[in-house]
Coordinates of C-alpha atoms in Angstrom, one line a residue:
Chain A
M588 CA -1.7 -41.6 -66.1
G589 CA -2.3 -38.9 -63.6
L590 CA -4.9 -36.3 -64.6
V591 CA -4.6 -32.6 -63.7
T592 CA -6.5 -31.7 -60.6
I593 CA -8.4 -28.7 -59.5
S594 CA -5.7 -27.8 -57.0
D595 CA -3.1 -27.9 -59.9
I596 CA -5.3 -25.4 -61.7
R597 CA -5.9 -23.2 -58.7
A598 CA -2.1 -23.0 -58.2
A599 CA -1.7 -22.2 -61.9
A600 CA -4.2 -19.3 -61.5
D601 CA -2.1 -17.8 -58.7
R602 CA 1.0 -18.1 -60.8
I603 CA -0.3 -16.5 -64.0
Q604 CA -1.9 -13.5 -62.3
G605 CA -0.5 -10.4 -63.9
A606 CA 1.0 -12.3 -66.9
A607 CA -2.3 -13.4 -68.5
V608 CA -5.4 -11.1 -68.8
R609 CA -8.3 -12.0 -66.5
T610 CA -10.7 -11.9 -69.5
P611 CA -14.3 -10.9 -68.9
L612 CA -17.3 -13.0 -69.8
L613 CA -19.2 -11.1 -72.4
R614 CA -23.0 -11.6 -72.8
F615 CA -23.7 -12.1 -76.5
D616 CA -27.5 -12.7 -76.3
D617 CA -30.0 -14.3 -74.0
R618 CA -28.4 -17.7 -74.2
L619 CA -24.7 -17.2 -75.1
W620 CA -21.7 -15.8 -73.2
L621 CA -18.3 -15.3 -74.7
K622 CA -14.9 -15.9 -73.1
P623 CA -12.6 -13.8 -75.4
E624 CA -9.1 -15.3 -75.0
S625 CA -8.3 -13.4 -78.2
L626 CA -7.6 -10.5 -75.8
Q627 CA -4.6 -12.1 -74.2
P628 CA -1.2 -10.3 -74.9
V629 CA -0.3 -12.7 -77.7
G630 CA -3.8 -13.0 -79.0
A631 CA -4.6 -16.4 -77.6
F632 CA -5.1 -18.5 -74.4
K633 CA -1.7 -20.1 -75.0
I634 CA 0.0 -17.7 -72.6
R635 CA -1.8 -19.3 -69.7
G636 CA -0.2 -22.7 -70.2
A637 CA 3.2 -21.5 -71.4
Y638 CA 3.6 -19.1 -68.5
N639 CA 2.5 -21.7 -65.9
A640 CA 4.9 -24.3 -67.3
M641 CA 7.8 -21.8 -67.1
A642 CA 6.8 -20.6 -63.6
R643 CA 7.1 -24.2 -62.4
L644 CA 10.7 -24.5 -63.5
T645 CA 13.4 -23.8 -60.8
E646 CA 15.1 -20.5 -61.3
D647 CA 18.4 -22.2 -62.3
V648 CA 16.7 -24.3 -64.9
R649 CA 14.6 -21.4 -66.3
A650 CA 17.7 -19.2 -66.6
R651 CA 19.1 -21.6 -69.2
G652 CA 16.2 -20.8 -71.4
V653 CA 13.2 -22.4 -73.1
V654 CA 12.6 -23.9 -76.5
A655 CA 9.4 -24.4 -78.5
Y656 CA 8.7 -25.6 -82.0
S657 CA 5.6 -24.1 -83.4
S658 CA 4.8 -21.4 -85.9
G659 CA 1.6 -20.4 -84.3
N660 CA 0.1 -19.0 -81.1
H661 CA 2.1 -21.3 -78.8
A662 CA 5.4 -19.9 -80.2
Q663 CA 4.3 -16.4 -79.5
A664 CA 3.2 -17.3 -76.1
V665 CA 6.5 -18.9 -75.1
A666 CA 8.5 -16.0 -76.5
Y667 CA 6.3 -13.5 -74.6
A668 CA 6.5 -15.5 -71.3
A669 CA 10.3 -15.8 -71.7
K670 CA 10.5 -12.0 -72.0
L671 CA 8.4 -11.6 -68.8
F672 CA 10.8 -13.9 -67.0
G673 CA 13.8 -12.3 -68.6
V674 CA 15.2 -15.6 -69.9
P675 CA 16.2 -16.6 -73.5
A676 CA 13.8 -18.4 -75.8
V677 CA 14.5 -20.2 -79.0
I678 CA 11.6 -20.8 -81.4
V679 CA 12.1 -23.4 -84.1
V680 CA 9.9 -22.8 -87.1
P681 CA 9.5 -24.4 -90.5
D682 CA 11.4 -22.4 -93.2
T683 CA 8.1 -21.9 -94.9
T684 CA 6.8 -19.7 -92.1
P685 CA 5.5 -16.3 -93.3
R686 CA 7.9 -13.4 -92.6
V687 CA 5.2 -11.6 -90.5
K688 CA 5.0 -14.5 -88.0
V689 CA 8.8 -14.7 -87.8
E690 CA 8.9 -10.9 -87.1
A691 CA 6.2 -11.2 -84.4
T692 CA 8.3 -13.8 -82.6
L693 CA 11.4 -11.7 -83.0
S694 CA 9.6 -8.7 -81.6
H695 CA 9.2 -10.5 -78.2
G696 CA 13.0 -10.9 -78.1
A697 CA 13.1 -14.6 -79.0
E698 CA 15.7 -16.2 -81.2
V699 CA 14.1 -17.8 -84.3
V700 CA 15.7 -20.9 -86.0
Q701 CA 14.2 -21.8 -89.4
V702 CA 14.6 -25.4 -90.5
P703 CA 12.8 -27.7 -93.0
M704 CA 9.4 -28.8 -91.6
A705 CA 10.5 -32.4 -91.0
Q706 CA 13.5 -31.4 -88.9
R707 CA 11.7 -29.2 -86.4
E708 CA 11.4 -31.6 -83.6
A709 CA 15.0 -32.9 -84.0
R710 CA 16.4 -29.4 -84.1
A711 CA 14.5 -28.5 -80.9
A712 CA 15.8 -31.5 -79.1
E713 CA 19.4 -30.5 -80.2
L714 CA 18.9 -27.1 -78.8
V715 CA 17.6 -28.5 -75.5
A716 CA 20.7 -30.8 -75.3
E717 CA 23.2 -28.1 -76.4
R718 CA 22.0 -25.3 -74.1
G719 CA 20.4 -27.2 -71.2
A720 CA 17.3 -25.3 -72.1
T721 CA 13.8 -26.7 -71.4
L722 CA 11.2 -27.6 -74.1
I723 CA 7.8 -26.1 -73.5
P724 CA 5.3 -28.4 -75.4
P725 CA 2.1 -26.8 -76.8
F726 CA -0.3 -29.2 -75.0
D727 CA 1.2 -32.5 -73.9
H728 CA 2.2 -31.5 -70.4
P729 CA 0.3 -31.3 -67.1
D730 CA 1.6 -27.8 -66.3
V731 CA 0.4 -26.5 -69.7
I732 CA -3.0 -28.2 -69.2
A733 CA -3.3 -26.7 -65.7
G734 CA -2.6 -23.3 -67.1
Q735 CA -5.3 -23.6 -69.7
G736 CA -7.7 -24.8 -67.1
T737 CA -7.6 -21.4 -65.4
I738 CA -10.2 -20.4 -68.0
G739 CA -12.6 -22.9 -66.5
L740 CA -12.1 -21.4 -63.0
E741 CA -12.9 -17.9 -64.4
V742 CA -16.0 -19.0 -66.3
L743 CA -17.5 -20.6 -63.2
A744 CA -16.7 -17.6 -61.0
D745 CA -18.5 -15.3 -63.5
L746 CA -21.4 -17.6 -64.4
P747 CA -21.8 -20.2 -61.6
D748 CA -24.9 -21.8 -63.1
V749 CA -23.5 -22.2 -66.6
A750 CA -25.2 -25.2 -68.4
A751 CA -22.6 -25.9 -71.1
V752 CA -19.1 -24.8 -72.0
L753 CA -18.0 -25.1 -75.7
V754 CA -14.2 -25.4 -76.2
P755 CA -12.2 -25.8 -79.4
V756 CA -10.2 -29.0 -79.7
S757 CA -6.9 -29.5 -81.4
G758 CA -4.1 -31.1 -79.4
G759 CA -6.6 -31.1 -76.6
G760 CA -4.7 -29.1 -73.9
L761 CA -7.3 -26.4 -73.7
I762 CA -10.3 -28.6 -73.3
S763 CA -8.4 -30.9 -70.9
G764 CA -7.7 -28.1 -68.5
V765 CA -11.1 -26.5 -68.9
A766 CA -13.0 -29.7 -68.4
A767 CA -10.9 -30.7 -65.4
A768 CA -11.8 -27.4 -63.7
V769 CA -15.4 -27.3 -64.7
K770 CA -16.2 -30.9 -63.7
A771 CA -14.5 -30.5 -60.4
L772 CA -16.5 -27.4 -59.4
S773 CA -19.8 -28.0 -61.3
P774 CA -20.2 -31.7 -62.4
G775 CA -23.6 -31.0 -63.9
T776 CA -22.2 -28.5 -66.4
R777 CA -21.7 -30.1 -69.8
V778 CA -18.2 -29.6 -71.5
I779 CA -18.5 -29.9 -75.2
G780 CA -15.5 -29.9 -77.6
V781 CA -15.8 -28.4 -81.1
E782 CA -13.8 -29.4 -84.1
P783 CA -13.9 -28.6 -87.9
E784 CA -15.6 -31.5 -89.8
L785 CA -12.3 -31.5 -91.8
A786 CA -10.2 -32.2 -88.7
G787 CA -12.8 -34.2 -86.7
D788 CA -10.3 -36.8 -85.4
A789 CA -10.9 -36.1 -81.7
A790 CA -14.7 -36.4 -82.1
E791 CA -14.2 -39.7 -83.8
S792 CA -11.7 -40.8 -81.1
L793 CA -14.1 -40.0 -78.3
R794 CA -16.9 -41.9 -79.9
A795 CA -14.6 -44.9 -80.5
G796 CA -13.2 -44.8 -77.0
S797 CA -9.6 -44.8 -78.2
L798 CA -7.4 -42.5 -80.3
V799 CA -8.1 -42.6 -84.0
R800 CA -5.4 -41.0 -86.1
W801 CA -6.2 -39.0 -89.2
P802 CA -3.5 -38.2 -91.8
A803 CA -1.9 -34.8 -91.2
A804 CA -2.8 -33.8 -94.8
D805 CA -6.5 -34.4 -94.0
R806 CA -6.4 -32.3 -90.9
A807 CA -4.6 -29.6 -92.8
R808 CA -7.7 -29.0 -95.1
T809 CA -9.6 -26.8 -92.6
I810 CA -9.3 -23.0 -92.6
A811 CA -9.0 -23.3 -88.8
D812 CA -5.2 -23.6 -88.8
G813 CA -5.0 -23.8 -85.0
L814 CA -7.1 -27.0 -84.9
R815 CA -4.9 -29.2 -87.1
A816 CA -3.0 -30.9 -84.3
E817 CA -4.1 -34.2 -82.8
P818 CA -4.6 -35.2 -79.2
S819 CA -1.9 -37.0 -77.2
E820 CA -2.4 -39.9 -74.8
L821 CA -2.5 -37.5 -71.9
T822 CA -5.0 -35.1 -73.3
F823 CA -7.2 -37.9 -74.6
E824 CA -7.3 -39.4 -71.1
H825 CA -8.6 -36.0 -69.8
M826 CA -11.2 -36.0 -72.6
R827 CA -12.4 -39.4 -71.8
A828 CA -12.7 -38.6 -68.1
H829 CA -14.3 -35.2 -68.3
V830 CA -15.7 -34.3 -71.8
D831 CA -19.4 -35.0 -72.5
D832 CA -19.3 -34.7 -76.3
I833 CA -17.3 -33.3 -79.3
V834 CA -19.3 -31.9 -82.1
T835 CA -18.1 -30.7 -85.6
V836 CA -18.8 -27.7 -87.7
S837 CA -18.5 -27.0 -91.4
E838 CA -16.0 -24.5 -93.0
E839 CA -18.9 -22.3 -94.0
Q840 CA -20.3 -22.2 -90.4
I841 CA -16.8 -21.3 -89.2
G842 CA -16.5 -18.4 -91.6
E843 CA -20.0 -17.2 -90.8
A844 CA -19.1 -17.2 -87.1
V845 CA -16.0 -15.1 -87.7
G846 CA -18.2 -12.5 -89.3
V847 CA -20.9 -12.6 -86.6
L848 CA -18.3 -12.1 -83.9
A849 CA -16.9 -9.1 -85.7
R850 CA -20.2 -7.5 -86.4
R851 CA -22.1 -8.3 -83.2
A852 CA -19.4 -8.8 -80.5
R853 CA -16.8 -6.4 -81.9
L854 CA -14.1 -9.1 -81.6
V855 CA -11.5 -10.1 -84.1
V856 CA -11.5 -14.0 -83.7
E857 CA -9.6 -16.4 -85.8
P858 CA -11.4 -19.4 -87.4
S859 CA -10.0 -21.8 -84.8
G860 CA -11.4 -19.5 -82.1
A861 CA -14.8 -19.1 -83.7
V862 CA -15.7 -22.8 -84.0
T863 CA -17.5 -22.7 -80.7
V864 CA -19.8 -19.9 -81.8
A865 CA -20.4 -21.7 -85.0
A866 CA -21.5 -24.8 -83.0
H867 CA -23.8 -22.7 -80.9
L868 CA -25.4 -20.9 -83.8
A869 CA -26.1 -24.3 -85.4
R870 CA -27.8 -25.6 -82.3
P871 CA -28.4 -22.9 -79.7
A872 CA -28.8 -24.0 -76.0
E873 CA -29.5 -22.2 -72.8
R874 CA -26.7 -20.7 -70.6
T875 CA -23.9 -21.6 -72.9
V876 CA -20.3 -20.2 -72.7
A877 CA -18.2 -20.3 -75.9
V878 CA -14.5 -20.1 -75.4
L879 CA -12.9 -18.0 -78.2
S880 CA -9.4 -19.3 -78.1
G881 CA -7.6 -16.7 -80.2
G882 CA -7.6 -13.8 -82.6
N883 CA -4.6 -14.1 -84.9
L884 CA -5.6 -14.2 -88.5
D885 CA -4.7 -12.7 -91.9
P886 CA -6.4 -9.4 -92.3
E887 CA -7.4 -10.3 -95.8
V888 CA -9.1 -13.6 -94.6
F889 CA -10.8 -11.6 -91.9
A890 CA -12.1 -9.0 -94.3
R891 CA -13.7 -11.7 -96.5
H892 CA -15.9 -12.7 -93.6
L893 CA -17.1 -9.2 -92.5
Chain B
M33 CA -22.4 24.7 -61.0
G34 CA -21.7 21.6 -58.9
L35 CA -19.1 19.2 -60.3
V36 CA -19.5 15.4 -60.0
T37 CA -17.5 14.1 -57.1
I38 CA -15.5 10.9 -56.5
S39 CA -18.2 9.7 -54.1
D40 CA -20.8 10.1 -56.8
I41 CA -18.6 8.0 -59.1
R42 CA -18.0 5.4 -56.4
A43 CA -21.8 5.1 -55.8
A44 CA -22.3 4.8 -59.6
A45 CA -19.8 1.9 -59.7
D46 CA -21.8 0.0 -57.1
R47 CA -25.0 0.6 -59.1
I48 CA -23.8 -0.5 -62.5
Q49 CA -22.2 -3.7 -61.3
G50 CA -23.6 -6.6 -63.3
A51 CA -25.1 -4.3 -65.9
A52 CA -21.9 -3.0 -67.4
V53 CA -18.9 -5.2 -68.1
R54 CA -15.9 -4.6 -65.8
T55 CA -13.6 -4.2 -68.8
P56 CA -10.0 -5.4 -68.5
L57 CA -7.0 -3.1 -69.2
L58 CA -5.2 -4.6 -72.1
R59 CA -1.4 -4.1 -72.5
F60 CA -0.8 -3.0 -76.1
D61 CA 3.0 -2.4 -76.0
D62 CA 5.6 -1.2 -73.6
R63 CA 3.9 2.2 -73.2
L64 CA 0.2 1.8 -74.1
W65 CA -2.7 0.1 -72.3
L66 CA -6.2 -0.1 -73.8
K67 CA -9.5 0.2 -72.0
P68 CA -11.9 -1.5 -74.5
E69 CA -15.4 -0.2 -73.8
S70 CA -16.3 -1.6 -77.2
L71 CA -16.9 -4.8 -75.2
Q72 CA -19.9 -3.4 -73.3
P73 CA -23.3 -5.1 -74.1
V74 CA -24.2 -2.3 -76.6
G75 CA -20.8 -1.9 -77.9
A76 CA -20.0 1.4 -76.1
F77 CA -19.3 3.0 -72.7
K78 CA -22.8 4.6 -72.8
I79 CA -24.4 1.8 -70.9
R80 CA -22.5 3.0 -67.7
G81 CA -24.1 6.5 -67.7
A82 CA -27.5 5.5 -69.0
Y83 CA -27.9 2.7 -66.4
N84 CA -26.6 4.9 -63.5
A85 CA -29.1 7.6 -64.4
M86 CA -32.0 5.2 -64.5
A87 CA -30.9 3.5 -61.3
R88 CA -31.1 6.8 -59.6
L89 CA -34.8 7.3 -60.4
T90 CA -37.3 6.2 -57.9
E91 CA -39.1 3.0 -58.7
D92 CA -42.4 4.8 -59.4
V93 CA -40.8 7.3 -61.8
R94 CA -38.8 4.7 -63.6
A95 CA -41.8 2.5 -64.1
R96 CA -43.4 5.3 -66.2
G97 CA -40.5 4.8 -68.6
V98 CA -37.6 6.6 -70.2
V99 CA -37.1 8.6 -73.4
A100 CA -34.0 9.3 -75.4
Y101 CA -33.4 11.1 -78.6
S102 CA -30.3 9.7 -80.4
S103 CA -29.6 7.4 -83.3
G104 CA -26.3 6.3 -81.9
N105 CA -24.8 4.4 -79.0
H106 CA -26.7 6.3 -76.4
A107 CA -30.0 5.2 -77.8
Q108 CA -28.9 1.6 -77.7
A109 CA -27.7 2.0 -74.2
V110 CA -31.0 3.5 -72.9
A111 CA -33.0 0.8 -74.7
Y112 CA -30.8 -1.9 -73.2
A113 CA -30.8 -0.5 -69.7
A114 CA -34.6 -0.1 -69.8
K115 CA -34.9 -3.8 -70.7
L116 CA -32.7 -4.7 -67.7
F117 CA -35.0 -2.7 -65.5
G118 CA -38.1 -4.1 -67.2
V119 CA -39.5 -0.5 -67.9
P120 CA -40.6 0.9 -71.2
A121 CA -38.2 3.0 -73.4
V122 CA -39.0 5.3 -76.3
I123 CA -36.2 6.3 -78.6
V124 CA -36.9 9.3 -80.9
V125 CA -34.7 9.0 -84.0
P126 CA -34.4 11.1 -87.2
D127 CA -36.5 9.6 -90.1
T128 CA -33.1 9.3 -92.0
T129 CA -31.8 6.7 -89.5
P130 CA -30.5 3.5 -91.2
R131 CA -32.9 0.6 -90.9
V132 CA -30.2 -1.5 -89.3
K133 CA -29.9 1.0 -86.4
V134 CA -33.6 1.1 -85.9
E135 CA -33.7 -2.7 -85.8
A136 CA -31.0 -2.8 -83.2
T137 CA -33.0 -0.5 -81.0
L138 CA -36.2 -2.5 -81.6
S139 CA -34.3 -5.7 -80.7
H140 CA -33.8 -4.4 -77.1
G141 CA -37.6 -4.1 -76.8
A142 CA -37.7 -0.3 -77.2
E143 CA -40.4 1.7 -79.1
V144 CA -38.9 3.7 -81.9
V145 CA -40.5 7.0 -83.0
Q146 CA -39.2 8.4 -86.3
V147 CA -39.5 12.1 -86.9
P148 CA -37.8 14.7 -89.1
M149 CA -34.3 15.6 -87.6
A150 CA -35.4 19.1 -86.5
Q151 CA -38.4 17.8 -84.5
R152 CA -36.5 15.2 -82.4
E153 CA -36.1 17.3 -79.3
A154 CA -39.6 18.6 -79.4
R155 CA -41.1 15.2 -79.9
A156 CA -39.1 13.8 -77.0
A157 CA -40.4 16.6 -74.8
E158 CA -43.9 15.8 -75.8
L159 CA -43.4 12.1 -74.9
V160 CA -42.1 13.1 -71.5
A161 CA -45.1 15.3 -70.9
E162 CA -47.7 12.8 -72.3
R163 CA -46.4 9.7 -70.4
G164 CA -44.7 11.1 -67.4
A165 CA -41.6 9.4 -68.7
T166 CA -38.0 10.6 -67.9
L167 CA -35.6 12.0 -70.5
I168 CA -32.2 10.4 -70.2
P169 CA -29.8 12.8 -71.8
P170 CA -26.6 11.5 -73.6
F171 CA -24.1 13.6 -71.5
D172 CA -25.6 16.8 -70.0
H173 CA -26.5 15.3 -66.6
P174 CA -24.5 14.6 -63.4
D175 CA -25.7 11.0 -63.1
V176 CA -24.7 10.3 -66.7
I177 CA -21.2 11.8 -66.0
A178 CA -20.8 9.9 -62.8
G179 CA -21.6 6.6 -64.6
Q180 CA -19.0 7.3 -67.3
G181 CA -16.6 8.2 -64.5
T182 CA -16.5 4.5 -63.4
I183 CA -14.1 3.9 -66.2
G184 CA -11.6 6.1 -64.4
L185 CA -11.9 4.2 -61.1
E186 CA -11.2 0.9 -63.1
V187 CA -8.2 2.3 -64.8
L188 CA -6.6 3.4 -61.6
A189 CA -7.4 0.1 -59.9
D190 CA -5.7 -1.8 -62.7
L191 CA -2.7 0.6 -63.3
P192 CA -2.2 2.8 -60.2
D193 CA 0.8 4.6 -61.6
V194 CA -0.7 5.5 -65.0
A195 CA 0.9 8.7 -66.3
A196 CA -1.7 9.8 -68.8
V197 CA -5.3 8.8 -69.8
L198 CA -6.4 9.7 -73.3
V199 CA -10.2 10.1 -73.7
P200 CA -12.4 10.9 -76.8
V201 CA -14.3 14.1 -76.5
S202 CA -17.7 14.9 -78.1
G203 CA -20.4 16.2 -75.7
G204 CA -17.9 15.7 -73.0
G205 CA -19.7 13.3 -70.6
L206 CA -17.1 10.6 -70.9
I207 CA -14.1 12.8 -70.2
S208 CA -15.9 14.8 -67.5
G209 CA -16.5 11.6 -65.5
V210 CA -13.1 10.0 -66.2
A211 CA -11.3 13.2 -65.3
A212 CA -13.2 13.7 -62.1
A213 CA -12.3 10.2 -61.0
V214 CA -8.7 10.3 -62.1
K215 CA -7.9 13.7 -60.6
A216 CA -9.5 12.9 -57.3
L217 CA -7.4 9.7 -56.9
S218 CA -4.2 10.5 -58.7
P219 CA -3.8 14.3 -59.3
G220 CA -0.4 13.8 -61.0
T221 CA -2.0 11.7 -63.8
R222 CA -2.6 13.7 -66.9
V223 CA -6.1 13.6 -68.5
I224 CA -5.9 14.4 -72.2
G225 CA -9.0 14.7 -74.4
V226 CA -8.8 13.7 -78.1
E227 CA -10.9 15.2 -80.9
P228 CA -10.9 14.9 -84.7
E229 CA -9.2 18.0 -86.3
L230 CA -12.5 18.4 -88.2
A231 CA -14.5 18.6 -85.0
G232 CA -12.0 20.3 -82.7
D233 CA -14.4 22.6 -81.0
A234 CA -13.6 21.4 -77.5
A235 CA -9.9 21.8 -78.0
E236 CA -10.4 25.3 -79.1
S237 CA -12.8 26.0 -76.2
L238 CA -10.4 24.8 -73.6
R239 CA -7.6 26.9 -75.0
A240 CA -9.9 29.9 -75.1
G241 CA -11.2 29.4 -71.6
S242 CA -14.8 29.5 -72.8
L243 CA -17.1 27.6 -75.0
V244 CA -16.5 28.2 -78.7
R245 CA -19.3 27.0 -80.9
W246 CA -18.6 25.4 -84.3
P247 CA -21.4 25.0 -86.9
A248 CA -22.9 21.5 -86.8
A249 CA -22.2 21.1 -90.5
D250 CA -18.5 21.6 -89.8
R251 CA -18.5 19.1 -87.0
A252 CA -20.3 16.6 -89.3
R253 CA -17.3 16.3 -91.6
T254 CA -15.4 13.8 -89.6
I255 CA -15.6 10.0 -90.1
A256 CA -15.8 9.8 -86.3
D257 CA -19.6 10.1 -86.2
G258 CA -19.8 9.7 -82.4
L259 CA -17.7 12.9 -81.9
R260 CA -19.9 15.4 -83.7
A261 CA -21.7 16.7 -80.6
E262 CA -20.5 19.7 -78.6
P263 CA -19.9 20.2 -74.9
S264 CA -22.6 21.7 -72.6
E265 CA -21.9 24.2 -69.9
L266 CA -21.8 21.4 -67.4
T267 CA -19.3 19.2 -69.2
F268 CA -17.2 22.2 -70.1
E269 CA -16.9 23.1 -66.4
H270 CA -15.7 19.6 -65.7
M271 CA -13.1 19.9 -68.5
R272 CA -11.9 23.3 -67.2
A273 CA -11.5 21.9 -63.8
H274 CA -9.9 18.6 -64.5
V275 CA -8.6 18.2 -68.1
D276 CA -4.9 19.0 -68.8
D277 CA -5.2 19.3 -72.6
I278 CA -7.2 18.4 -75.6
V279 CA -5.3 17.3 -78.8
T280 CA -6.6 16.7 -82.3
V281 CA -6.0 13.9 -84.9
S282 CA -6.5 13.8 -88.6
E283 CA -8.9 11.7 -90.5
E284 CA -6.1 9.6 -91.9
Q285 CA -4.6 9.0 -88.4
I286 CA -8.1 7.9 -87.2
G287 CA -8.5 5.4 -90.0
E288 CA -4.9 4.0 -89.4
A289 CA -5.7 3.5 -85.7
V290 CA -8.8 1.5 -86.6
G291 CA -6.7 -0.9 -88.6
V292 CA -3.9 -1.1 -86.0
L293 CA -6.4 -2.0 -83.3
A294 CA -8.0 -4.7 -85.5
R295 CA -4.6 -6.2 -86.5
R296 CA -2.6 -5.9 -83.3
A297 CA -5.3 -5.7 -80.5
R298 CA -7.9 -7.9 -82.2
L299 CA -10.6 -5.3 -81.4
V300 CA -13.3 -3.9 -83.6
V301 CA -13.2 -0.2 -82.7
E302 CA -15.2 2.6 -84.4
P303 CA -13.4 5.7 -85.6
S304 CA -14.7 7.7 -82.6
G305 CA -13.2 5.1 -80.2
A306 CA -9.9 4.9 -82.0
V307 CA -9.0 8.6 -81.9
T308 CA -7.1 8.0 -78.6
V309 CA -4.8 5.5 -80.1
A310 CA -4.4 7.7 -83.1
A311 CA -3.1 10.4 -80.7
H312 CA -0.8 8.0 -79.0
L313 CA 0.7 6.7 -82.2
A314 CA 1.4 10.3 -83.3
R315 CA 3.1 11.1 -80.1
P316 CA 3.8 8.1 -77.8
A317 CA 4.4 8.6 -74.1
E318 CA 5.1 6.3 -71.2
R319 CA 2.4 4.6 -69.2
T320 CA -0.5 5.8 -71.2
V321 CA -4.0 4.4 -71.2
A322 CA -6.2 4.9 -74.3
V323 CA -10.0 4.7 -73.7
L324 CA -11.6 3.0 -76.7
S325 CA -15.2 4.3 -76.3
G326 CA -17.1 2.0 -78.7
G327 CA -17.1 -0.5 -81.5
N328 CA -20.1 0.1 -83.7
L329 CA -19.3 0.8 -87.3
D330 CA -20.3 -0.2 -90.7
P331 CA -18.6 -3.5 -91.7
E332 CA -17.7 -2.0 -95.1
V333 CA -16.0 1.0 -93.5
F334 CA -14.2 -1.3 -91.1
A335 CA -13.0 -3.6 -93.9
R336 CA -11.4 -0.6 -95.7
H337 CA -9.1 0.1 -92.8
L338 CA -7.9 -3.5 -92.2

């Protein structure tokens, strides 16, 4: 299986310029720097991968539109990127999706199709067949991984002697790209994944050396709703090649990190994005960068952690 | 009275590189972009002016230390900049200053002197005389104004055809610098100040063509505690020369803007920093940039506006 290379990631960086924010690296204290991807247009890093994948399509193919199935940050990113390209997007969401998320997607001009949870994938495949549209997967695609990897390029440009980069792990697209970039440019920098204890399947898999599957119901227990997916073969191969370790944090540590980031870094970060800071606070180390993957959370949940 | 020039501001930009964050311009919607100075190390733009003023001192003078009297963002900025330069800082604060603010200042390694409110200025002058230290004023100084003006350079670099820049107005150092930069590089761009209605002295002054003084007790009524100061002759001259208009917003509009910024831009912005967005929401216009001046507020106040 071919891994994403540093030249794939450099090419992605050229493509996404102007579409994704070149986020700053923010100094938090003497040891920690923050990479606030919560400041992206859709509130999450997902725009990098989604936009890169769409930029790689030929104009003809792209004009027939794109499809995604997701109720989370990836759906928003695909809808937003499609708007930038001026092409149609259809987002397939479970019929249990909160109205506010549906409206956010509609606000980017996307069409939203609501189906029972179990039919999401099948309905998306139908739409692809019917319309000749292209499916943009949330993580299991080299172009998506290369787009997320641009974060690694930016971290090294801003802090060349970074000792460790902490990255949230769910499906693994983010850490695959970041690790590919970091290890190509600075092999001595450690790349460490972070998962909730309650969805620690990737940590277990990396230790076992092969993919260990957890039941979806188990992974759904964590408050970090963006970290409930599981790695694919492609992302797991990237992790095996490039990731030094994956650590886990408790639900309490995650909630505490959300509050610390609001009070001390003036950032609204969702639980999934705050796991990296939770890991750092539990075991601080020198010259560490924490990737804050996103900032979309219920205001009431947020207020509870202030 | 000599006004700050574009070359003063360009020189300041070179000096503050590495000390202040080069904040991104964040697209909020089709009309509005945000300049989030809340992401600076001390949570406010003040680091730009304080650092520039200290960089302008000779090494000998700087080594004797700096003094500031303020309990707000400027005090934090002077303490932080002094730490970067490795020189002593004394911050004179009223003895009514909340413990949390005193501790934040101490955490930057500054010495804190608590005196009755009315003695702040006199005590600061004594410290300057006793130690040969230099007073770093919060706004009434060309080097401080030039430092704040670097925000204007960055806005124009990121959005060259910006139609209007909205800037909070208190003592006027921020808008003086930003307006000097913007009008030098893009005379057709409107620079508009924003004040709380309850502290609308600068708006009244600009309309009258001369400084109108409001009682401090009146200015203290607004929730925007960073906007309770009044312009100096120096900053008022800059406003008369470069500022197109100053508008005011209600307390309710300010609170609403704090909530909108948290929910839709994932930023923790203090009421003083959110007045610009409040003004835009009341009367949206094309290609507008809102400067968000800072993000330091009581978590309980913040939670109320989510």
